[in-house]
mmCIF file of C-alpha atoms in Angstrom:
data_model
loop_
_atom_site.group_PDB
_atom_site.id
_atom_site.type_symbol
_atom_site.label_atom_id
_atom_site.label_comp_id
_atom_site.label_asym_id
_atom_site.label_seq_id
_atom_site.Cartn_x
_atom_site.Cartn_y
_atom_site.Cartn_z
ATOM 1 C CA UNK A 1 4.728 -33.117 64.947
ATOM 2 C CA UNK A 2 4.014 -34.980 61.356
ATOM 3 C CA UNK A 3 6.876 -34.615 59.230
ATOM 4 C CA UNK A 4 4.786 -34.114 56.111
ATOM 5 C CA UNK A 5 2.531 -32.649 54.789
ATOM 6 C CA UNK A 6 -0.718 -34.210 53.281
ATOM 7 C CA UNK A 7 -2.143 -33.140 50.259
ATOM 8 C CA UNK A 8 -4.320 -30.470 51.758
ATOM 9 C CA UNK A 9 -1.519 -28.903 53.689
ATOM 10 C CA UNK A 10 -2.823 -29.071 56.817
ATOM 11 C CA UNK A 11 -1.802 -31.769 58.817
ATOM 12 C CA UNK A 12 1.529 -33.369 57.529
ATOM 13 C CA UNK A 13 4.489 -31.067 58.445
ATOM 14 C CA UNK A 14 8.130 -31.884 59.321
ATOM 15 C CA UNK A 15 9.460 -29.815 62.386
ATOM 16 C CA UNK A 16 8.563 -25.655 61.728
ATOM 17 C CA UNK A 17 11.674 -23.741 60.506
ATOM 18 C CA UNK A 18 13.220 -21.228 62.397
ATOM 19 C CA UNK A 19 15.627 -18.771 61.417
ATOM 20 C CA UNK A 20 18.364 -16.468 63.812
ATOM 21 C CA UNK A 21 16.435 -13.777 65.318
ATOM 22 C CA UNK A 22 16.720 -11.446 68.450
ATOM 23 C CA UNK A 23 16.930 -14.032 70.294
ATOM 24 C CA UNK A 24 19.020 -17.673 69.868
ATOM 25 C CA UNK A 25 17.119 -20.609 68.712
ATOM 26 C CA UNK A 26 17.083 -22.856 71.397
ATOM 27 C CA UNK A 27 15.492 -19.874 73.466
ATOM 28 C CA UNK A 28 12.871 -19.297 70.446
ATOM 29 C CA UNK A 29 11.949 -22.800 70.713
ATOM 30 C CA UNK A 30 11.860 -22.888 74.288
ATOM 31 C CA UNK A 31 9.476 -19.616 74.340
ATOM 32 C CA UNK A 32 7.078 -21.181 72.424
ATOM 33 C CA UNK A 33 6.687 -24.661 73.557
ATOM 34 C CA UNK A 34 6.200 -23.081 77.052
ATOM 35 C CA UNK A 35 3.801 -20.145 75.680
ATOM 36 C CA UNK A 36 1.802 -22.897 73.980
ATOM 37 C CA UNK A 37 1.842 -25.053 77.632
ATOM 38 C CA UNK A 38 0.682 -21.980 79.669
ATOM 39 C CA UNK A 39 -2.376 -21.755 76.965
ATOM 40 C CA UNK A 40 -3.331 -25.225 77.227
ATOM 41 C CA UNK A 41 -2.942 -25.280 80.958
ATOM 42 C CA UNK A 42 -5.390 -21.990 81.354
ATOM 43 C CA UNK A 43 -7.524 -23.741 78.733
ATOM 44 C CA UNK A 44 -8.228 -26.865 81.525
ATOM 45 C CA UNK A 45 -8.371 -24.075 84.326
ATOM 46 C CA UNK A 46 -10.686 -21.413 83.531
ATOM 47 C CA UNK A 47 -14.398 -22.744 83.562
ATOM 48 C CA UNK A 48 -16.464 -21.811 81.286
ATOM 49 C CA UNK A 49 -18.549 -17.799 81.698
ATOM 50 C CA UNK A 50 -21.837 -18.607 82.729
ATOM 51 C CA UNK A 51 -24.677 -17.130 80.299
ATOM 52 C CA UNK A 52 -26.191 -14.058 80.290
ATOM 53 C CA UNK A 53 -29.911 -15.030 82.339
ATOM 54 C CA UNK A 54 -31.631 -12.440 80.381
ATOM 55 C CA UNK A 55 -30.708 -13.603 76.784
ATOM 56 C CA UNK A 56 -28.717 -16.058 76.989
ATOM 57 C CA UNK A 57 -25.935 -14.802 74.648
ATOM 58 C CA UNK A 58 -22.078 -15.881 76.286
ATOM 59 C CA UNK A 59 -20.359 -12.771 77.688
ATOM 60 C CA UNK A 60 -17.199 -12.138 75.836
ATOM 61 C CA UNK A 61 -15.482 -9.415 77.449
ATOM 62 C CA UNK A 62 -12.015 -8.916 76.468
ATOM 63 C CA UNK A 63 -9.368 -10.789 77.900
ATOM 64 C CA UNK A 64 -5.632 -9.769 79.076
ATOM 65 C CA UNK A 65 -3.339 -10.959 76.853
ATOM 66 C CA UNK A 66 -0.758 -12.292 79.245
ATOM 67 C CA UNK A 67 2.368 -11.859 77.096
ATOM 68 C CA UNK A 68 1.527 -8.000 76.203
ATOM 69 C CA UNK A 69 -0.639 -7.243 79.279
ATOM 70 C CA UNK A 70 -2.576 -5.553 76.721
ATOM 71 C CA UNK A 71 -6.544 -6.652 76.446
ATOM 72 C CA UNK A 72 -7.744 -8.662 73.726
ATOM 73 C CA UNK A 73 -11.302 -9.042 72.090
ATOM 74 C CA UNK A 74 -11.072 -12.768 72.563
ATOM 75 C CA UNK A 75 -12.311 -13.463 69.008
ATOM 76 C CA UNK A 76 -15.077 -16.494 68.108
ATOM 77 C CA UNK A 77 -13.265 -18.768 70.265
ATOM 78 C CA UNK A 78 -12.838 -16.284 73.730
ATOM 79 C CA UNK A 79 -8.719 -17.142 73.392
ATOM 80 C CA UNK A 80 -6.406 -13.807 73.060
ATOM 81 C CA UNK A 81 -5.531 -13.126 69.343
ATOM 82 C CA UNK A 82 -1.529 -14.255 70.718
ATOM 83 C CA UNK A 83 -2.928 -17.783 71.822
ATOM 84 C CA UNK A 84 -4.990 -18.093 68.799
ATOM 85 C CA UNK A 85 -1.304 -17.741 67.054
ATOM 86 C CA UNK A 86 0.285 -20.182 69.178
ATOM 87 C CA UNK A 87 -2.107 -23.053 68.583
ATOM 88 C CA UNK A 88 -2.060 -22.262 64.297
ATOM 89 C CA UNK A 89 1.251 -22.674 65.039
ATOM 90 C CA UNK A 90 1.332 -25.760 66.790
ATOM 91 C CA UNK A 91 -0.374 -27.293 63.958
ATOM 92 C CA UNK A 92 1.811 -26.782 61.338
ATOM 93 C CA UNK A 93 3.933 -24.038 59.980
ATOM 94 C CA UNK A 94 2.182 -21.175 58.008
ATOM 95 C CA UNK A 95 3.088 -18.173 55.973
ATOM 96 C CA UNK A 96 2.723 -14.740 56.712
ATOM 97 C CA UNK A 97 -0.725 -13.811 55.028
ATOM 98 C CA UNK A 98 -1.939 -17.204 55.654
ATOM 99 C CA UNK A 99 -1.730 -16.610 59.407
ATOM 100 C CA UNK A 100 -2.872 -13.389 59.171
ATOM 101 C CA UNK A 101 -5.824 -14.036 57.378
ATOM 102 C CA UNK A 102 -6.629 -16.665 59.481
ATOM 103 C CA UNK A 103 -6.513 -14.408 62.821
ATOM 104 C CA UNK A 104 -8.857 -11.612 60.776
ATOM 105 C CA UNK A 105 -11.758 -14.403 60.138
ATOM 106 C CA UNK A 106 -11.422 -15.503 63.981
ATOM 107 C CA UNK A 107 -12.932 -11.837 64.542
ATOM 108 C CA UNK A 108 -9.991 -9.958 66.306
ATOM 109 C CA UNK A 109 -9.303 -6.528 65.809
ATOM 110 C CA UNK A 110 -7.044 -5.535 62.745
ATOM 111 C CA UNK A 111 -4.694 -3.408 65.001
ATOM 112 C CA UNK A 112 -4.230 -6.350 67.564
ATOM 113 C CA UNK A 113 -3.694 -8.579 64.951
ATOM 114 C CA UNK A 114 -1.020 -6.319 63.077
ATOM 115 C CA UNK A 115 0.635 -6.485 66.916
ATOM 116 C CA UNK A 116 0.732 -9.966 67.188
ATOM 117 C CA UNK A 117 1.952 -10.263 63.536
ATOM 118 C CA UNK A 118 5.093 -8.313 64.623
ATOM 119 C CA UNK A 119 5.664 -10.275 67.705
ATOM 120 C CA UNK A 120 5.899 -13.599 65.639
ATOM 121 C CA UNK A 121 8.343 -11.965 63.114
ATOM 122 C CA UNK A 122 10.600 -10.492 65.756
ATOM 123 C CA UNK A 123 10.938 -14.335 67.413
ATOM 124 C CA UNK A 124 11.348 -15.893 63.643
ATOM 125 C CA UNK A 125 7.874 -17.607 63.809
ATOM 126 C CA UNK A 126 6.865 -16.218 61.084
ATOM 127 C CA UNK A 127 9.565 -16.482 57.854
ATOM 128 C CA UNK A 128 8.115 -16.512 54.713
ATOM 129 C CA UNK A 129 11.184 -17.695 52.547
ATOM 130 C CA UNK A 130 12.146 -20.589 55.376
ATOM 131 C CA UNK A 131 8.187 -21.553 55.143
ATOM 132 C CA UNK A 132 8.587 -21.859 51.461
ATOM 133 C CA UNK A 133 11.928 -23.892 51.286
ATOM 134 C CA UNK A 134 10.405 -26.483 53.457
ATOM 135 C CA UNK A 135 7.471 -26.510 51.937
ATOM 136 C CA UNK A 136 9.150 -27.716 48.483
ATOM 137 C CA UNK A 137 11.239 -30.035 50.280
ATOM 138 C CA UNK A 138 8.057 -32.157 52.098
ATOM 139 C CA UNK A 139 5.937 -31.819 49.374
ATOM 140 C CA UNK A 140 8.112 -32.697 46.361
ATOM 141 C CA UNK A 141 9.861 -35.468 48.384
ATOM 142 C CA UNK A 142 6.705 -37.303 50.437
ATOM 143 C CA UNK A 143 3.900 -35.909 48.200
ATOM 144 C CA UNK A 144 5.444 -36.166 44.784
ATOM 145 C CA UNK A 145 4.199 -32.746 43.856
ATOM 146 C CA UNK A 146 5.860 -31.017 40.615
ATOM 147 C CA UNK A 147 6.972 -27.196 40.484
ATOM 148 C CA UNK A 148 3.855 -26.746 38.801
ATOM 149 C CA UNK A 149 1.989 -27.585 41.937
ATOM 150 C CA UNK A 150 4.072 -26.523 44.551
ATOM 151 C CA UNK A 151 4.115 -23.194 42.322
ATOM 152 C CA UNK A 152 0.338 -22.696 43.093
ATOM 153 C CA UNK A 153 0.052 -23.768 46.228
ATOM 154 C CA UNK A 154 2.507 -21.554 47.645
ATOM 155 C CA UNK A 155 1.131 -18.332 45.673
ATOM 156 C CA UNK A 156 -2.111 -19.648 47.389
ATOM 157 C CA UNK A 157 -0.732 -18.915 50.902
ATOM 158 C CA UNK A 158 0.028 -15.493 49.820
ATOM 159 C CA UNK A 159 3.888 -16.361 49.558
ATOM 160 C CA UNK A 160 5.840 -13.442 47.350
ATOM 161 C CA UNK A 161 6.489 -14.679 43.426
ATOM 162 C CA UNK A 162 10.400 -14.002 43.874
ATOM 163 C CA UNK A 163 10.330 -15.873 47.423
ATOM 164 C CA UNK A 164 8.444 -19.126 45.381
ATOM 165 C CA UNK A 165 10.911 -18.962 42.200
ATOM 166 C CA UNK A 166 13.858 -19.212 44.920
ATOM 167 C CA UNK A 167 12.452 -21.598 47.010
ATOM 168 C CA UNK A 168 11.590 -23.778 43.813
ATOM 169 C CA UNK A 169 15.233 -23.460 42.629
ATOM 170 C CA UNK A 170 15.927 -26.367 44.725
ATOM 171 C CA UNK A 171 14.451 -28.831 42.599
ATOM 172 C CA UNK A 172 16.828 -28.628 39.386
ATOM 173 C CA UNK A 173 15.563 -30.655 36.516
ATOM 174 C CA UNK A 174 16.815 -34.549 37.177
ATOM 175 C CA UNK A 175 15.706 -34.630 40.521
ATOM 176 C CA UNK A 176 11.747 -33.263 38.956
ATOM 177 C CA UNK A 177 12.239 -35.955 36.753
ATOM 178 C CA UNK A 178 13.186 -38.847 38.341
ATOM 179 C CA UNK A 179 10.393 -37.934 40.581
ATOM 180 C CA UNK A 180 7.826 -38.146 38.203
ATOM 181 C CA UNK A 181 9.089 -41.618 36.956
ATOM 182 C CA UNK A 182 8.800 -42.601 40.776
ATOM 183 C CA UNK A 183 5.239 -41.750 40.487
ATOM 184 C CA UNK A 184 4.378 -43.390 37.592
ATOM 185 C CA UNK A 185 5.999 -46.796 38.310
ATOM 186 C CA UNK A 186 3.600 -46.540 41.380
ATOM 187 C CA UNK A 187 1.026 -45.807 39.352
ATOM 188 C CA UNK A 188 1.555 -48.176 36.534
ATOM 189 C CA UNK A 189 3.888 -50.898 38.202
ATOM 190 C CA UNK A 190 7.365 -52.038 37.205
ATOM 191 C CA UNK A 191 8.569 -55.381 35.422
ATOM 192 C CA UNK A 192 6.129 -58.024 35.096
ATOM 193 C CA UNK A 193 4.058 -56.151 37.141
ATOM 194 C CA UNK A 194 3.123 -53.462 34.933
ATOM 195 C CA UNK A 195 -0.279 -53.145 33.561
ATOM 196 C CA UNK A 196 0.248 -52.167 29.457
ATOM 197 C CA UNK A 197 -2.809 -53.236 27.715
ATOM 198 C CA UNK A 198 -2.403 -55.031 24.303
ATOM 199 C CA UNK A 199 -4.760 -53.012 22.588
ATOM 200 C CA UNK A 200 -3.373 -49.925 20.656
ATOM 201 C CA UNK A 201 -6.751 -47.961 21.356
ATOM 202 C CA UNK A 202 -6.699 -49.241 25.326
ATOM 203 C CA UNK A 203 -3.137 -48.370 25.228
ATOM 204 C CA UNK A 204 -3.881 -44.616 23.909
ATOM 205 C CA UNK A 205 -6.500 -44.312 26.929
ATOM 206 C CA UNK A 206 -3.767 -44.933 28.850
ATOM 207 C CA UNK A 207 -1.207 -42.585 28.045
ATOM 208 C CA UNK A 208 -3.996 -39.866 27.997
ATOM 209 C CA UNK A 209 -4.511 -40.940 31.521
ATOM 210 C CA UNK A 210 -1.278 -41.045 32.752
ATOM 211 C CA UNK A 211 -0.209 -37.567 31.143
ATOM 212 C CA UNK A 212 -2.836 -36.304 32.771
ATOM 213 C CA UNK A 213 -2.531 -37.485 36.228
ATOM 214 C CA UNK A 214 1.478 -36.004 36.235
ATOM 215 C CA UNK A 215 0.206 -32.260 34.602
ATOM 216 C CA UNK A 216 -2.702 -32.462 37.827
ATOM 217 C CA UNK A 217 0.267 -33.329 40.378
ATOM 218 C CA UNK A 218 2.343 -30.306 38.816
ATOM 219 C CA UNK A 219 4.691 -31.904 36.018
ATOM 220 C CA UNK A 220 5.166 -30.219 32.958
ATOM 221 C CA UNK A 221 3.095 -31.467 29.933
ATOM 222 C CA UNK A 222 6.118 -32.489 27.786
ATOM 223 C CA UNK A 223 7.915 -33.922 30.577
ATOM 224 C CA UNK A 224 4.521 -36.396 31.137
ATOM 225 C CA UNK A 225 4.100 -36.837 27.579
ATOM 226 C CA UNK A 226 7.836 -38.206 27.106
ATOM 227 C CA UNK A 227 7.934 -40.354 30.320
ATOM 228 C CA UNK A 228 4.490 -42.328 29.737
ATOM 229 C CA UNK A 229 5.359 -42.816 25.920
ATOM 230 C CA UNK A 230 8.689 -44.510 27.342
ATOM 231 C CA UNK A 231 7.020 -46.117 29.878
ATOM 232 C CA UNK A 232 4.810 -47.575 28.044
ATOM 233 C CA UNK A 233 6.712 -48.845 24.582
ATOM 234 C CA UNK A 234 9.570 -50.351 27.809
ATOM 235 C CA UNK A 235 6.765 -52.107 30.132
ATOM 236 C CA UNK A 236 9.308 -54.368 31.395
ATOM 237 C CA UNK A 237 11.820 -51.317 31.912
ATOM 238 C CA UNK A 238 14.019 -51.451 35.629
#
């Protein structure tokens, strides 16, 4: 799996989190890589239901789920609402609402959903404040994203405010700012390298620019303001 995450959130994820559950973690693990085989090997084996000759439409009848036994409406795609799961999963870690609301616009039923929902908490697939933590941690460290950012983006996914705020306490204020100068050096370039115009109007375009590229990637205002202003009267700063 991607160890990062890309500035959509979709695609770059380090390894899913997992905390202690009912079961040990090794066995979680193991569950779910073989839960997530199983659906890709009845995926190549099942051909596809032939159309309805009278109008065409693809039958969907419901389908056994074969972890529950229980039968599932099969949704848009004709995979049981606990596959459906499996495969978000596979893709990258997600919160709680985020996966929920995910499963509700594939078209399953609210009550099966609310099943499988309880299923993934019970095996610690689904773990709101571990989601969080390493969500900071990928996106602050390969993304460069401020608390500003990662502030919204996790009240996006429907994360709790108190679960955010102590997710976000990992970033104390140093490491935020020594961040931000990361991202400006690659921005603006270091030593010789640097690009500081000459011209005191050209310069102030600048600095408006550059403040306002580290507010977008989540950096407080004053923070940017200070930083650029340095950066810019110490072009030739280390």
């Amino acid at each position: 799996m991607p160890d990062e995450f890309d500035d959509a959130g979709n695609a770059m994820t380090p390894g899913q989190s997992m905390t202690s559950g009912s079961e040990p973690e090794d066995d979680v693990r193991a569950s779910l890589h073989q839960a997530t085989a199983d659906i890709l090997t009845r995926s190549r084996a099942t051909p596809p239901t032939a159309p309805d000759q009278r109008s065409g439409a693809v039958d969907l009848e419901a389908v056994t789920d074969p972890v529950t036994g229980r039968q599932s409406t099969g949704g848009k795609s004709g995979a049981s609402c606990w596959d459906s799961a499996l495969r978000l999963l596979g893709v990258r870690a997600r919160s709680a609402s985020e996966m929920r609301n995910r499963l509700l616009r594939k078209d399953f039923d609210p009550d099966e959903v609310d099943d499988v929902m309880r299923r993934l908490h019970d095996l610690d697939l689904l773990d709101d404040s571990a989601f969080a933590d390493e969500w900071v941690r990928s996106r602050h460290t390969h993304s460069a994203k401020g608390r500003g950012a990662l502030r919204r983006e996790l009240r996006d996914k429907g994360v709790a405010t108190e679960t955010v705020e102590r997710s976000l306490e990992q970033i104390d204020d140093e490491a935020e700012r020594d961040r931000a100068a990361e991202l400006l050096d690659r921005k603006l370039g270091r030593g010789d390298r640097a690009q500081v115009p000459d011209d005191p109007r050209e310069r102030d375009k600048q600095l408006r620019r550059l403040v306002a590229m580290l507010v977008r990637r989540g950096y407080a205002p004053s923070l940017a303001m200070e930083l650029v202003r340095d950066r810019l009267s110490h072009p030739a700063h280390d």
